[in-house]
Coordinates of C-alpha atoms and ligand atoms in Angstrom, one line a residue:
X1 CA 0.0 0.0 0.0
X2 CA 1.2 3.1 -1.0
X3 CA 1.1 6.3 0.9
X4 CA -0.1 9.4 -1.4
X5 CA 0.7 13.5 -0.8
X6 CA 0.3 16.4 -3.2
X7 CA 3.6 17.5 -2.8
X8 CA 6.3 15.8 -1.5
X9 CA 9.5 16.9 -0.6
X10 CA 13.0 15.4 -0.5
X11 CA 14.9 16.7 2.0
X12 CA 14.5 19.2 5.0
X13 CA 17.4 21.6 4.2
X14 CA 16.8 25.1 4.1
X15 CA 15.4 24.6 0.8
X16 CA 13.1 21.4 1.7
X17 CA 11.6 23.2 4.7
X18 CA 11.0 26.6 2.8
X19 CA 9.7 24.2 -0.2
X20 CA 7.1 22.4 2.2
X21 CA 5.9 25.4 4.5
X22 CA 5.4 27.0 0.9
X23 CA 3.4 24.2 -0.8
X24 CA 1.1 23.8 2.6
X25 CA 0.3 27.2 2.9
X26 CA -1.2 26.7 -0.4
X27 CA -3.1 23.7 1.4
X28 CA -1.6 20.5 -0.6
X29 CA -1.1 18.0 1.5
X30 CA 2.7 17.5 1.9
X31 CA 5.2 14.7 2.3
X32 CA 8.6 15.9 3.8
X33 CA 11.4 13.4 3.9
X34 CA 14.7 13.4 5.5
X35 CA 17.6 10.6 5.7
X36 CA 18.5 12.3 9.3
X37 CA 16.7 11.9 12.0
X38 CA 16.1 16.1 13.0
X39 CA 15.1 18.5 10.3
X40 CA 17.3 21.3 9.4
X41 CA 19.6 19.8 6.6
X42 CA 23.6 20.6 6.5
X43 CA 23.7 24.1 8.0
X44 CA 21.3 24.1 10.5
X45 CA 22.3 20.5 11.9
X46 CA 20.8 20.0 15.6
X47 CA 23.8 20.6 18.2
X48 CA 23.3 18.4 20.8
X49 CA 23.2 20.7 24.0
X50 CA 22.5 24.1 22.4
X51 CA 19.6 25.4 20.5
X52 CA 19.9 26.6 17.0
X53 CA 20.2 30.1 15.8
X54 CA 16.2 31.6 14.8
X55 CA 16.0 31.6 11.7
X56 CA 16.6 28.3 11.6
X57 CA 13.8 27.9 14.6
X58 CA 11.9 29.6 12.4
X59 CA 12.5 27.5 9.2
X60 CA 11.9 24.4 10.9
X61 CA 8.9 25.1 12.7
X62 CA 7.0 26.9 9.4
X63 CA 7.1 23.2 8.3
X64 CA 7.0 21.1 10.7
X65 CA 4.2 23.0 12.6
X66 CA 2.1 23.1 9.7
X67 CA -1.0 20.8 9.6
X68 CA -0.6 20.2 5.9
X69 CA 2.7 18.6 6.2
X70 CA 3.4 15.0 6.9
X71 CA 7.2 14.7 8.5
X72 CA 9.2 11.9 7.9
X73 CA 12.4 11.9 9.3
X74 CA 14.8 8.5 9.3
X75 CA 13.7 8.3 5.4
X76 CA 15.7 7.3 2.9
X77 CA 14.6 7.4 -0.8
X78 CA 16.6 5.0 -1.9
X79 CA 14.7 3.8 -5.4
X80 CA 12.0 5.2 -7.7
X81 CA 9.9 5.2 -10.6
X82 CA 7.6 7.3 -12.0
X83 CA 5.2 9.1 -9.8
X84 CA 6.4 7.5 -6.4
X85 CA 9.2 7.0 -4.7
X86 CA 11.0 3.9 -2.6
X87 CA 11.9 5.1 0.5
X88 CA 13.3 3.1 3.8
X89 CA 13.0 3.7 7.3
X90 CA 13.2 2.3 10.4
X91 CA 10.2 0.2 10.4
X92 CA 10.9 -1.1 6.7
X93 CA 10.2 -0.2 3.1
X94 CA 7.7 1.5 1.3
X95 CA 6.6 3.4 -1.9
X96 CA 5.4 6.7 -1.5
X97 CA 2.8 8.6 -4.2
X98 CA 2.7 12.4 -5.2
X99 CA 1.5 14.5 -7.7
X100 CA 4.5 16.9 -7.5
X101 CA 7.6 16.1 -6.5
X102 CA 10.6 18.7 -5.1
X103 CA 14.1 17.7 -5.2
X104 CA 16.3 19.6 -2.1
X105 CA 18.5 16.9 -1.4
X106 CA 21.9 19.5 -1.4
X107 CA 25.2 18.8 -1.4
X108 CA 28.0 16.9 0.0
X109 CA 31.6 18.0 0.5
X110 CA 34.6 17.6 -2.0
X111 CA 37.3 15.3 -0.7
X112 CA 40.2 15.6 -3.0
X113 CA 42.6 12.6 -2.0
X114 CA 46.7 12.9 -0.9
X115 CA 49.2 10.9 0.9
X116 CA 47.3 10.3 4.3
X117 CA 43.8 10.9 3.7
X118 CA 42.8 8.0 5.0
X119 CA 44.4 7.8 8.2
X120 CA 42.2 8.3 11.6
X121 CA 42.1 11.3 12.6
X122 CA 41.0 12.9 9.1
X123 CA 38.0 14.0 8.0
X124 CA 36.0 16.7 5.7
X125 CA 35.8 20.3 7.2
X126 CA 32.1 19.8 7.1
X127 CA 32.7 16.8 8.4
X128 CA 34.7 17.9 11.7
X129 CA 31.4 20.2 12.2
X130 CA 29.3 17.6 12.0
X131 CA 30.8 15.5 14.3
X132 CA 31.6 18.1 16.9
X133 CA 27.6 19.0 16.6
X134 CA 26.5 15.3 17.2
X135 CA 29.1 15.6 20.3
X136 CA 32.4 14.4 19.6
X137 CA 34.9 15.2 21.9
X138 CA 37.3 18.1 21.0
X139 CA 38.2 19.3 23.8
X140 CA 42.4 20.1 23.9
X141 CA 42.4 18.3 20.4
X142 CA 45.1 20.2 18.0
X143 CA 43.7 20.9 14.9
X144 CA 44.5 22.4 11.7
X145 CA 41.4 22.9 9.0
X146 CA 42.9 23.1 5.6
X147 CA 40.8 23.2 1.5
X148 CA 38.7 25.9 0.6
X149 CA 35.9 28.2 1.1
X150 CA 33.4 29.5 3.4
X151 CA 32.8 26.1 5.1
X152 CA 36.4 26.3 6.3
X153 CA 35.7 29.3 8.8
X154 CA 32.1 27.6 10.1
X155 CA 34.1 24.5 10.8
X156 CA 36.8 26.5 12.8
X157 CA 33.8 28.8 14.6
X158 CA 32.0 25.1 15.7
X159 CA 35.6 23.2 16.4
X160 CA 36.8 26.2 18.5
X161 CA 33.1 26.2 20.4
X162 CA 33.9 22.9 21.5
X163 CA 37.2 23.4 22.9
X164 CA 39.4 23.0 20.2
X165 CA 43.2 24.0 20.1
X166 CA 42.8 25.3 16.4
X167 CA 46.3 25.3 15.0
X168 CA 44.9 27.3 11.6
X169 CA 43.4 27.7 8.8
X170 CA 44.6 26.8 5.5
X171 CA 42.9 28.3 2.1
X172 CA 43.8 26.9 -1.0
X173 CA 42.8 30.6 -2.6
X174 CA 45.1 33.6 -3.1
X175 CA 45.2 36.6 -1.0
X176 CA 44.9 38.6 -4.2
X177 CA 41.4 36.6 -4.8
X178 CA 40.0 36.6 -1.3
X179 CA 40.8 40.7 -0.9
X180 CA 38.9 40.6 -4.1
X181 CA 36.1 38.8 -2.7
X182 CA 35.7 40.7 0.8
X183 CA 36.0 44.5 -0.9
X184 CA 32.3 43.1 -3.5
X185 CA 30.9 41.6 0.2
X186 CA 29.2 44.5 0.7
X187 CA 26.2 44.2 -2.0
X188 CA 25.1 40.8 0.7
X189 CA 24.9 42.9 4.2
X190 CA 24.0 39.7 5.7
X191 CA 26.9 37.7 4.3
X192 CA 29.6 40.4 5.5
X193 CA 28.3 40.7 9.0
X194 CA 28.6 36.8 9.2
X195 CA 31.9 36.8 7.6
X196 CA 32.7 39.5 10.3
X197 CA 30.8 37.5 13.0
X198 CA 33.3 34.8 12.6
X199 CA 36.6 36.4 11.7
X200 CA 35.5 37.5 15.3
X201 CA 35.3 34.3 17.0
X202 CA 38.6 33.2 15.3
X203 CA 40.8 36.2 16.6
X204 CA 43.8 34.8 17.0
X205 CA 43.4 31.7 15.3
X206 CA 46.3 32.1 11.7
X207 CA 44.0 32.4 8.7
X208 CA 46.5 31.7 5.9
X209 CA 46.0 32.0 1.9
X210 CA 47.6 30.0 -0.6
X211 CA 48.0 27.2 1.3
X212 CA 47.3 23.5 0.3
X213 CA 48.3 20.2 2.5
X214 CA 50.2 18.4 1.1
X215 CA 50.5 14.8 3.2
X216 CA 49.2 13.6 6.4
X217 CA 51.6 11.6 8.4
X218 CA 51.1 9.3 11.5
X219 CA 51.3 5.9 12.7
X220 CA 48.5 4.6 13.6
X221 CA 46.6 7.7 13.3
X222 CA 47.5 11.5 12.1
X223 CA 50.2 13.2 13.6
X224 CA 51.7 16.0 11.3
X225 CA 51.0 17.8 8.2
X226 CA 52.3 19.3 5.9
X227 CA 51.2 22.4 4.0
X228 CA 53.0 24.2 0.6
X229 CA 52.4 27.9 1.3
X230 CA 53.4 30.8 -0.4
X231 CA 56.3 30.9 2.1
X232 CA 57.6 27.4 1.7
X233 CA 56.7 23.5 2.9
X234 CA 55.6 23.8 6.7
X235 CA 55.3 20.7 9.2
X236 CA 52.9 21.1 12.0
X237 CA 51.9 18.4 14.5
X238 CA 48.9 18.1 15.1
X239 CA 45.9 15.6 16.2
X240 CA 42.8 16.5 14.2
X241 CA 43.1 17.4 10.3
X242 CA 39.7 18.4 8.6
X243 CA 39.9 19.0 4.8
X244 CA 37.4 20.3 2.7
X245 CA 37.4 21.6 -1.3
X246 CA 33.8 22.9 -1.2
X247 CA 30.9 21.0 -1.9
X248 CA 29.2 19.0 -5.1
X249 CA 25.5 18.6 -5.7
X250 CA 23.8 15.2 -4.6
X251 CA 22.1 14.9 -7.8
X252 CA 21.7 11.0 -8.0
X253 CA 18.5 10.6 -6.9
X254 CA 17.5 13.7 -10.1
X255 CA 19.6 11.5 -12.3
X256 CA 18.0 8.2 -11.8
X257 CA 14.3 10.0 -12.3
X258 CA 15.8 11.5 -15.8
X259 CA 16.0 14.9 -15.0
X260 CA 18.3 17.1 -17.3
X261 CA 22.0 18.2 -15.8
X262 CA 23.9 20.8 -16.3
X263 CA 27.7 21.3 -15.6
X264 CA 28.6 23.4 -13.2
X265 CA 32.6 23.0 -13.1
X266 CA 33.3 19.5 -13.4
X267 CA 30.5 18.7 -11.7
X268 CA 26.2 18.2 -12.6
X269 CA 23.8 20.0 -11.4
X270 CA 20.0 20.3 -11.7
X271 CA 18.8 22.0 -14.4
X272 CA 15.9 23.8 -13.9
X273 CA 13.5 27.1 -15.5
X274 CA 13.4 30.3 -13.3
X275 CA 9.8 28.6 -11.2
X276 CA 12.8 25.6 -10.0
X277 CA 10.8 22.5 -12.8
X278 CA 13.0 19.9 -14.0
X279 CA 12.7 18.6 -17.4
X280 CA 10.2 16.3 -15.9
X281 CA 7.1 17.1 -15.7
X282 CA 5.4 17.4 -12.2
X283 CA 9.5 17.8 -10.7
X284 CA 11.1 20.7 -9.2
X285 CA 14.2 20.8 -7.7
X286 CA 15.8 23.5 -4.9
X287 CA 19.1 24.5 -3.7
X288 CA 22.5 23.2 -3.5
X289 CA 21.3 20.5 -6.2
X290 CA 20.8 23.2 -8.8
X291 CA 24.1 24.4 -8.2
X292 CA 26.3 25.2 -4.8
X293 CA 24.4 28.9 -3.8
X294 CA 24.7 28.7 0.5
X295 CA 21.4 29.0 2.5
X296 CA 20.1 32.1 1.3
X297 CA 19.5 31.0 -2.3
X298 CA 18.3 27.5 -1.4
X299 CA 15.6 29.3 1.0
X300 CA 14.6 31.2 -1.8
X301 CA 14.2 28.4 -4.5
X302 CA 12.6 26.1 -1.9
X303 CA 10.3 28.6 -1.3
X304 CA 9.6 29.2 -5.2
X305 CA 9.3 25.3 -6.1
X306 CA 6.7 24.8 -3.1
X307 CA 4.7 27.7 -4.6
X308 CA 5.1 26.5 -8.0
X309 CA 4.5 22.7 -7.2
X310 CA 1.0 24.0 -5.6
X311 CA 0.4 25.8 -8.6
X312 CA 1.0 29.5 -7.6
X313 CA 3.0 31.3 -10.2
X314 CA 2.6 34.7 -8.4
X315 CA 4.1 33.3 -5.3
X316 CA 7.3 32.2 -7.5
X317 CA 7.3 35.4 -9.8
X318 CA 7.3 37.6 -6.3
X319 CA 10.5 35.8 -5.4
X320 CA 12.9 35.9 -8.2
X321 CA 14.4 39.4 -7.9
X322 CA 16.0 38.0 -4.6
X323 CA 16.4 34.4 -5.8
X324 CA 19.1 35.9 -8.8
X325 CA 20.2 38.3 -6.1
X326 CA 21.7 35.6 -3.7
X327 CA 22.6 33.5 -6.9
X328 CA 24.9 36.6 -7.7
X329 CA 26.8 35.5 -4.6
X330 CA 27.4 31.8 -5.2
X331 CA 29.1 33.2 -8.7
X332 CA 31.3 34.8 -6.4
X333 CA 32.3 32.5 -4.6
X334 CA 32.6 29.7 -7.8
X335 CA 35.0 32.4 -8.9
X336 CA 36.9 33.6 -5.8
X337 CA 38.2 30.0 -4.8
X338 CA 38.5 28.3 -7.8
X339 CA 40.9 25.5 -7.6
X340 CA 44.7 25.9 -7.7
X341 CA 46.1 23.1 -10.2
X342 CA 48.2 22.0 -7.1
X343 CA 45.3 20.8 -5.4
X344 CA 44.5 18.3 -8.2
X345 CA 48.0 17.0 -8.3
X346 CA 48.3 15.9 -4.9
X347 CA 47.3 12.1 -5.4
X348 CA 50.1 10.2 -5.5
X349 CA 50.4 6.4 -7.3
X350 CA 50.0 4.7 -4.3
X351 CA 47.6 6.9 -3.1
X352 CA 43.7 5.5 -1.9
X353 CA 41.2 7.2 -4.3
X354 CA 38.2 4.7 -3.5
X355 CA 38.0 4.2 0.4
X356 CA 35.4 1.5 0.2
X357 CA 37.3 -0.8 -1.8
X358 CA 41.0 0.6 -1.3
X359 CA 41.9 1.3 -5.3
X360 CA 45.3 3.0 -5.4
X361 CA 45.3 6.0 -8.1
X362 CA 47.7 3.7 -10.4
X363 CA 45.7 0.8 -10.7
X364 CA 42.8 3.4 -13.0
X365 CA 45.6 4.1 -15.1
X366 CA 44.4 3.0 -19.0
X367 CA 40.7 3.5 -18.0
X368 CA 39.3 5.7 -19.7
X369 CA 35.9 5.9 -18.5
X370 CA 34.0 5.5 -14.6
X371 CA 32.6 1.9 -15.8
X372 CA 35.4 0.3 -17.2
X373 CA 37.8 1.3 -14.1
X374 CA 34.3 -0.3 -11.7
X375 CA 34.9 -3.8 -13.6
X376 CA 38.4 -4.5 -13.7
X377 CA 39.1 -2.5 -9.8
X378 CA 35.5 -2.2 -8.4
X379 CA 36.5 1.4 -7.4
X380 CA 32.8 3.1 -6.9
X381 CA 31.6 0.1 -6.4
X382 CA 31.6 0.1 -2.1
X383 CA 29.0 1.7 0.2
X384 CA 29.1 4.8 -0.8
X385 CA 28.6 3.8 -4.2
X386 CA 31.3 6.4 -5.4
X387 CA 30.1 9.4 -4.1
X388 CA 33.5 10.4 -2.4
X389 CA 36.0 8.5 -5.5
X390 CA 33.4 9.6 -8.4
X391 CA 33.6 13.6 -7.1
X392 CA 37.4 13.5 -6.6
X393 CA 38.2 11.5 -9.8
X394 CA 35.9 13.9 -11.9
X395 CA 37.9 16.7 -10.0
X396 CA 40.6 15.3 -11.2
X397 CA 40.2 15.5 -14.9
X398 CA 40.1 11.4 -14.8
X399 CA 36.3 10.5 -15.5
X400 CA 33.1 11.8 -14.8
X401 CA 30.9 10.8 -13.2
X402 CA 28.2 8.4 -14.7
X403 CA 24.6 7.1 -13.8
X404 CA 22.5 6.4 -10.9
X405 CA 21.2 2.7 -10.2
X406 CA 18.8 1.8 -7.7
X407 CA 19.3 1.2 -4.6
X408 CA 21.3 5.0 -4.4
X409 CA 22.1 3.9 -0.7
X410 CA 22.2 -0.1 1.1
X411 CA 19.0 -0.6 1.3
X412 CA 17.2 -4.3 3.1
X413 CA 16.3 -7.0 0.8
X414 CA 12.5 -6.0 2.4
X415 CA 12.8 -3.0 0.9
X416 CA 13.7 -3.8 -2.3
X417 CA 10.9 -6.3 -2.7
X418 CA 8.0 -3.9 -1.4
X419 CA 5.2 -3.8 -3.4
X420 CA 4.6 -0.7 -5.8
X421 CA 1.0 -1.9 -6.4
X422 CA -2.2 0.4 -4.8
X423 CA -2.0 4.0 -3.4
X424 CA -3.7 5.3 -0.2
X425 CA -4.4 9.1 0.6
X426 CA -2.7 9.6 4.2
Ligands
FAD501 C1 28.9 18.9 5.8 C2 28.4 20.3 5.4 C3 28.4 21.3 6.4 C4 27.9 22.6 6.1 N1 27.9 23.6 7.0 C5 27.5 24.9 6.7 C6 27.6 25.9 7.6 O1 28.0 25.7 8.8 N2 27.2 27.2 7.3 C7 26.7 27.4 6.0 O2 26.3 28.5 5.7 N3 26.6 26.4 5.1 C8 27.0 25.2 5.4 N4 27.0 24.2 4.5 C9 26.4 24.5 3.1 C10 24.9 24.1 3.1 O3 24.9 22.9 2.4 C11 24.0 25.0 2.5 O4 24.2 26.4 2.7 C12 22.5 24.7 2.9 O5 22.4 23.8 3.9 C13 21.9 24.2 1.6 O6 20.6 23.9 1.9 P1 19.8 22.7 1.0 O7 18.4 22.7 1.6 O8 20.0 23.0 -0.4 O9 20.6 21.4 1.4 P2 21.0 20.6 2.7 O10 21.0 21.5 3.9 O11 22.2 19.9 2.4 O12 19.8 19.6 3.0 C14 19.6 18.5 2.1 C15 18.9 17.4 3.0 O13 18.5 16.3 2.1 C16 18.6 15.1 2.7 N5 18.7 14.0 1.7 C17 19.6 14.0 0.7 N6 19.4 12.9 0.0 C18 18.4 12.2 0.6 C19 17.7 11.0 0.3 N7 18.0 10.2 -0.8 N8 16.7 10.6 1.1 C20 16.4 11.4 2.2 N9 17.0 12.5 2.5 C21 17.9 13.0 1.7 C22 19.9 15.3 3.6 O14 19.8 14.4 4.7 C23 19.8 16.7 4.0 O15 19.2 16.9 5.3 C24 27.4 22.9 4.8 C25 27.4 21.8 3.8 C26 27.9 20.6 4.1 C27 27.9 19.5 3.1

């Protein structure tokens, strides 16, 4: 039996939540879905022990107050087929009907692989947030926090929040490009005050440009880096290293339902018309999938697919002046810290590119596309199904990416034998 909403929505980001508070207040019956068990996406994870900021109080509880909105958090979509989706959650597997669907499933972070990557102790910026949200101990750690881009200096505000020793910061990006990017800040006020906000919480923390890691050395876990500056090769113990290139849409899921892509750097993105529809009929999609834009934009476009979805092009046309506004700002950034060519020569032959199934960068060499490498080394072909390898190797100039297969995540054998037969309104 199926479950059946007007709109549903995948993914309670900023963009999900604007999407569903938008569609409901339209009264369509919504769907909201999220992998994770609290609502609020990547930037307004829950902290444990600390509320969030208001606005995203605000976001959350637009939705997840409404009447019209079903939540269902702990939901995975993990298959689909026209008009409904497979989704799993704790209780088992199920297919899920709508009549419009919105894609806000955002993005993931970059991980571009050198000599010690995978040792414990490493992880994505984004990834040291997280962790330090959901309550891993920091406290007294050393830690340096090296890649590129905004993320880098949220990471450092939430690592140094939680007791952190934070050794620096390390930004692939010149100084000529990063002066460049702070003198346009102030056409988005509220982008320079939280730039400001967090230099402020980083005084004293070394905030350095031009700077790429190089190798991450340790025994059993990391104990030093390296970093190529503009002033030379630096070593620096440490006992945390968090590195992050930016972020890549999650556009699997758009992929596997035939949506058009488009390619933003070497990555895809969503496609979509200025009211946020796919080429699909009956399919929108909203934020970081339709191109890496920060909070503000995927607010906006939620917001402007859940009007469209419900069918109110006045709502959408209201918000579009604003929507190319903050859009303005993600081409800044796209330009500002554009990758150094050091960065993608980092790998070395022995080096891990494919974590799930340990395939060394030599062992690709002679492939020359994403499926012949899978066959003869199964690299893509572990848990994550290549999300981390297929980013970095595209990155790389090796392959791109190529399609999505159900199941996009492990899914039970339950699950994959539910029954897509009749539909029920909830
Ligand atoms: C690790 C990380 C940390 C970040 N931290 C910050 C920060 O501190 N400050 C900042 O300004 N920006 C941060 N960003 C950038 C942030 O992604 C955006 O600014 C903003 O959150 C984008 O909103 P969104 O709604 O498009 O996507 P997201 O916020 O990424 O929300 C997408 C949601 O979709 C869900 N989802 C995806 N696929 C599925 C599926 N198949 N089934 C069910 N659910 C699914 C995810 O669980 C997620 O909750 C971070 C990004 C990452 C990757």
């Amino acid at each position: 039996m199926r479950d059946g909403y007007d709109v549903l929505v995948v993914g309670a980001g900023p963009a999900g939540l604007a999407a569903a508070a938008a569609a409901a207040g339209h009264g369509a019956r919504v769907g909201l879905i999220d992998a994770q068990a609290g609502a609020g996406g990547q930037v307004w994870r829950r902290e444990v022990a600390r509320t969030g900021p208001a606005l995203a109080r605000r976001g959350i509880a637009a939705a997840l107050g409404h009447p019209g909105v079903a939540w269902l958090p702990q939901t995975q979509v993990v298959g689909a087929e026209a008009g409904a989706l497979l989704v799993e959650d704790p209780q088992g597997g199920r297919w899920l009907g709508y009549r419009a669907l919105v894609l806000a499933a955002g993005a993931r972070e970059l991980l571009l692989p050198f000599p010690g990557w995978t040792l414990p102790g490493v992880t994505g910026a984004g990834g040291l947030q997280a962790l330090a949200k959901q309550g891993w101990p920091l406290r007294g750690c050393r830690v340096v926090i090296a890649g590129s881009g905004p993320l880098l200096l949220a990471a450092a505000v939430t690592a140094r929040r939680h007791g952190a020793e934070l050794l620096g910061v390390y930004e692939q990006a010149g100084g000529e490009h990063l002066r460049r990017f702070a003198r346009g800040l102030w056409r988005w006020p509220g982008k320079a005050a939280q730039a400001a906000w967090m230099r402020a919480r980083l005084a004293g923390v070394p905030y350095r440009c031009g700077s790429v890691v190089r190798r991450a050395s340790g025994e059993a876990r990391v104990q030093a880096v390296e970093v190529d500056g503009p002033h030379g090769l630096q070593r620096i113990a440490c006992d945390l290293l968090a590195v992050g290139y930016g972020l890549l849409p999650n556009v699997e899921l758009a992929r596997l339902l035939g949506c058009a892509l488009r390619q933003s750097g070497a990555h895809p993105c969503v496609d979509t018309d200025s009211r946020q529809r796919t080429s699909v009929e009956g399919i929108y999609a909203a934020g970081e999938l339709c191109g890496i834009g920060g909070r503000d934009s995927a607010r906006l476009e939620g917001a402007i697919a859940g009007h469209a979805a419900a069918g109110d092009d006045a709502g959408a046309a209201r918000l579009q002046r604003p929507r190319r506004h903050a859009r303005r700002f993600a081409e800044r950034l796209d330009r500002h810290f554009a990758l150094d060519p050091r960065v993608r020569a980092l790998a070395e032959a022995d080096t891990v590119i494919c974590r799930c199934e340990d395939v060394p960068l030599s062992a690709l060499d002679g492939h020359a596309d994403a499926r012949s490498a899978r066959l003869a080394t199964r690299c893509g072909m572990g848990a994550c199904q290549g999300r981390i390898c297929g980013g970095a190797l595209a990155e790389l100039g090796r392959f791109p990416r190529d399609g999505s297969r159900p199941p996009l995540f492990p899914a039970r054998l339950s699950t994959l034998a539910a029954d897509p037969v009749s539909f029920r309104d909830p």
